[in-house]
PDB file of C-alpha atoms in Angstrom:
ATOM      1  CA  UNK A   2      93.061  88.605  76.445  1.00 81.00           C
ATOM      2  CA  UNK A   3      95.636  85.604  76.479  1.00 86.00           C
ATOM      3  CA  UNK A   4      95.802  85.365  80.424  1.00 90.00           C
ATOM      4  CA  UNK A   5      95.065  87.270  83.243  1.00 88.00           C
ATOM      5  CA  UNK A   6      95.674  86.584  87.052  1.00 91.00           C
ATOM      6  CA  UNK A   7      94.762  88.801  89.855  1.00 89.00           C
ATOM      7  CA  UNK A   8      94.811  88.592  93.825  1.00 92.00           C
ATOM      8  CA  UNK A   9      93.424  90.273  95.969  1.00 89.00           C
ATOM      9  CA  UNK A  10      93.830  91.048  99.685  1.00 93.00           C
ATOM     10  CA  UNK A  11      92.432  92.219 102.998  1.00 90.00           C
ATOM     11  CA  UNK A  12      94.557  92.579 106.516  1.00 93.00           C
ATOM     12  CA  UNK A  13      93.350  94.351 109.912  1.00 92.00           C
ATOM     13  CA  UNK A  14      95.636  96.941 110.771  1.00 94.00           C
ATOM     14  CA  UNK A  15      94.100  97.791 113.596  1.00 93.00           C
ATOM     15  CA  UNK A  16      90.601  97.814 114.886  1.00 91.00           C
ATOM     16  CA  UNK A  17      88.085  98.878 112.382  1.00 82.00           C
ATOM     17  CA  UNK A  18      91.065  99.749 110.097  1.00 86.00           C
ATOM     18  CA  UNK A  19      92.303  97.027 107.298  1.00 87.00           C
ATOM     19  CA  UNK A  20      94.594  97.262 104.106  1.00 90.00           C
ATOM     20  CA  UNK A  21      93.462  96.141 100.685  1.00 89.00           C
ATOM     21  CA  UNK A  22      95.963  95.010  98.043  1.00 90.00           C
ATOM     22  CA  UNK A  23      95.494  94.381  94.529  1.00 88.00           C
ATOM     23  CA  UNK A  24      97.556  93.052  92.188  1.00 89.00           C
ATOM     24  CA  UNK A  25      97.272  92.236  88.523  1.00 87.00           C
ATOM     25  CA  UNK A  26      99.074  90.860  85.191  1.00 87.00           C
ATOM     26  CA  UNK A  27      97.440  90.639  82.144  1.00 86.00           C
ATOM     27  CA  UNK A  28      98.920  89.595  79.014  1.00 88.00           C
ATOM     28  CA  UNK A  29      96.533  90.753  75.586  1.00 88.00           C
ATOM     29  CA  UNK A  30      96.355  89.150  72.757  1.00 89.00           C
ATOM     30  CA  UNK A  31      97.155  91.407  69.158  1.00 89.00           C
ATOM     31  CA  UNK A  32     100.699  91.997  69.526  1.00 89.00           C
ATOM     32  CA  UNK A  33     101.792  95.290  70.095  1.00 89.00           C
ATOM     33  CA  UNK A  34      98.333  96.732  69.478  1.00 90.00           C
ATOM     34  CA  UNK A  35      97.242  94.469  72.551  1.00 88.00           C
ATOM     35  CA  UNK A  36     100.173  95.231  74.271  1.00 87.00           C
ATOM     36  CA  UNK A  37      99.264  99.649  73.649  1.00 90.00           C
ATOM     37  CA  UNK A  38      95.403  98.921  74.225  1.00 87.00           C
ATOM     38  CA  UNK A  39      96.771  97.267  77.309  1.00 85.00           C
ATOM     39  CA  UNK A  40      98.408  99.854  78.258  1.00 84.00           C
ATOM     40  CA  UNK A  41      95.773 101.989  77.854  1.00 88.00           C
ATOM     41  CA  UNK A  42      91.494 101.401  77.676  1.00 88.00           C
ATOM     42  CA  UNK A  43      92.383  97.806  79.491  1.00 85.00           C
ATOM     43  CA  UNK A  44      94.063  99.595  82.581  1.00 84.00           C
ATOM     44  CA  UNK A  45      91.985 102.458  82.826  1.00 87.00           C
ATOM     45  CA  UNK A  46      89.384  99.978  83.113  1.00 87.00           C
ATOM     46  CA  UNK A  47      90.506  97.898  85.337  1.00 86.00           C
ATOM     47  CA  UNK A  48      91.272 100.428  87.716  1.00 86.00           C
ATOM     48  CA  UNK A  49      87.977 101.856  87.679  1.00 89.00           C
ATOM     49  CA  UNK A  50      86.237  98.469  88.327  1.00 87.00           C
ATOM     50  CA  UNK A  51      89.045  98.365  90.936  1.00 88.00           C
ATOM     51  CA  UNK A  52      87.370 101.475  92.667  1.00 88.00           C
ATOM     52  CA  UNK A  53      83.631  99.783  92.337  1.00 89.00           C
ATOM     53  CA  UNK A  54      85.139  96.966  94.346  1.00 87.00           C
ATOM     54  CA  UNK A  55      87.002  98.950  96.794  1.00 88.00           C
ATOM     55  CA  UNK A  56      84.054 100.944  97.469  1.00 90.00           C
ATOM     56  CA  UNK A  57      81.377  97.755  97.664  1.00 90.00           C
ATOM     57  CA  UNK A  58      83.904  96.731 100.095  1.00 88.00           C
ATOM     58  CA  UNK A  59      84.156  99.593 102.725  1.00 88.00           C
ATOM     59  CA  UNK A  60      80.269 100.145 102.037  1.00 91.00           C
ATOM     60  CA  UNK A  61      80.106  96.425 103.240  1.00 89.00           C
ATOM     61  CA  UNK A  62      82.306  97.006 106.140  1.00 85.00           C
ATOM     62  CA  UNK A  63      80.250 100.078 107.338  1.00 88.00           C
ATOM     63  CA  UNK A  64      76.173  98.677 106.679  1.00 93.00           C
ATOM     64  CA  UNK A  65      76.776  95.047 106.767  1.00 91.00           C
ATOM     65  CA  UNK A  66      74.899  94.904 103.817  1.00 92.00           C
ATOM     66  CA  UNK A  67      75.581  92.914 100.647  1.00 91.00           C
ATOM     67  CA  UNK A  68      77.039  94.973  97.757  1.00 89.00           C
ATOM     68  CA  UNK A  69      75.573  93.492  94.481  1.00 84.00           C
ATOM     69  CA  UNK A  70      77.643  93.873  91.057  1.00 75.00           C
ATOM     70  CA  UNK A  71      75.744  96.780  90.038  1.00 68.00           C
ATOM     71  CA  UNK A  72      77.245  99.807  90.463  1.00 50.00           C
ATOM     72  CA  UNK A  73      76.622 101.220  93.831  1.00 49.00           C
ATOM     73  CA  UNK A  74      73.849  99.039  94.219  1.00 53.00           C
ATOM     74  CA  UNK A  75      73.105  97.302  97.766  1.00 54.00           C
ATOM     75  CA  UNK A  76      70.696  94.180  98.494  1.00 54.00           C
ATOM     76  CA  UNK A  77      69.343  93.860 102.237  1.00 48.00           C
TER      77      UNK A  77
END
């Protein structure tokens, strides 16, 4: 990959009720094979580790315990 950036967000909506937004850019590196493994494997991928942190962050929210970077893994 040539660059990435990414932000991510959390905002209460109302009590015990927030928002998360992602967003991302990427730009690969190979030309157009980047640009169609991009398109593909790289964004499937990202959106599953999206899911991983999604869920590490409502399983946060709901134990208080720390989510580790293994999947589904918790540390007390």
């Amino acid at each position: 990959m040539r660059a990435a950036r990414a932000r991510l967000a959390i905002e209460a909506v109302e009590p015990g009720r927030s928002r998360v937004s992602f967003e991302m850019s990427f730009a690969p590196k190979f030309g157009p094979v980047g640009w169609l493994m991009g398109k593909t494997v790289m964004k499937a991928q990202f959106r599953k580790t999206l899911g991983s942190v999604i869920h590490g962050l409502e399983t946060h929210m709901r134990t208080g315990a720390v989510v580790s970077r293994k999947a589904g893994a918790t540390a007390r």
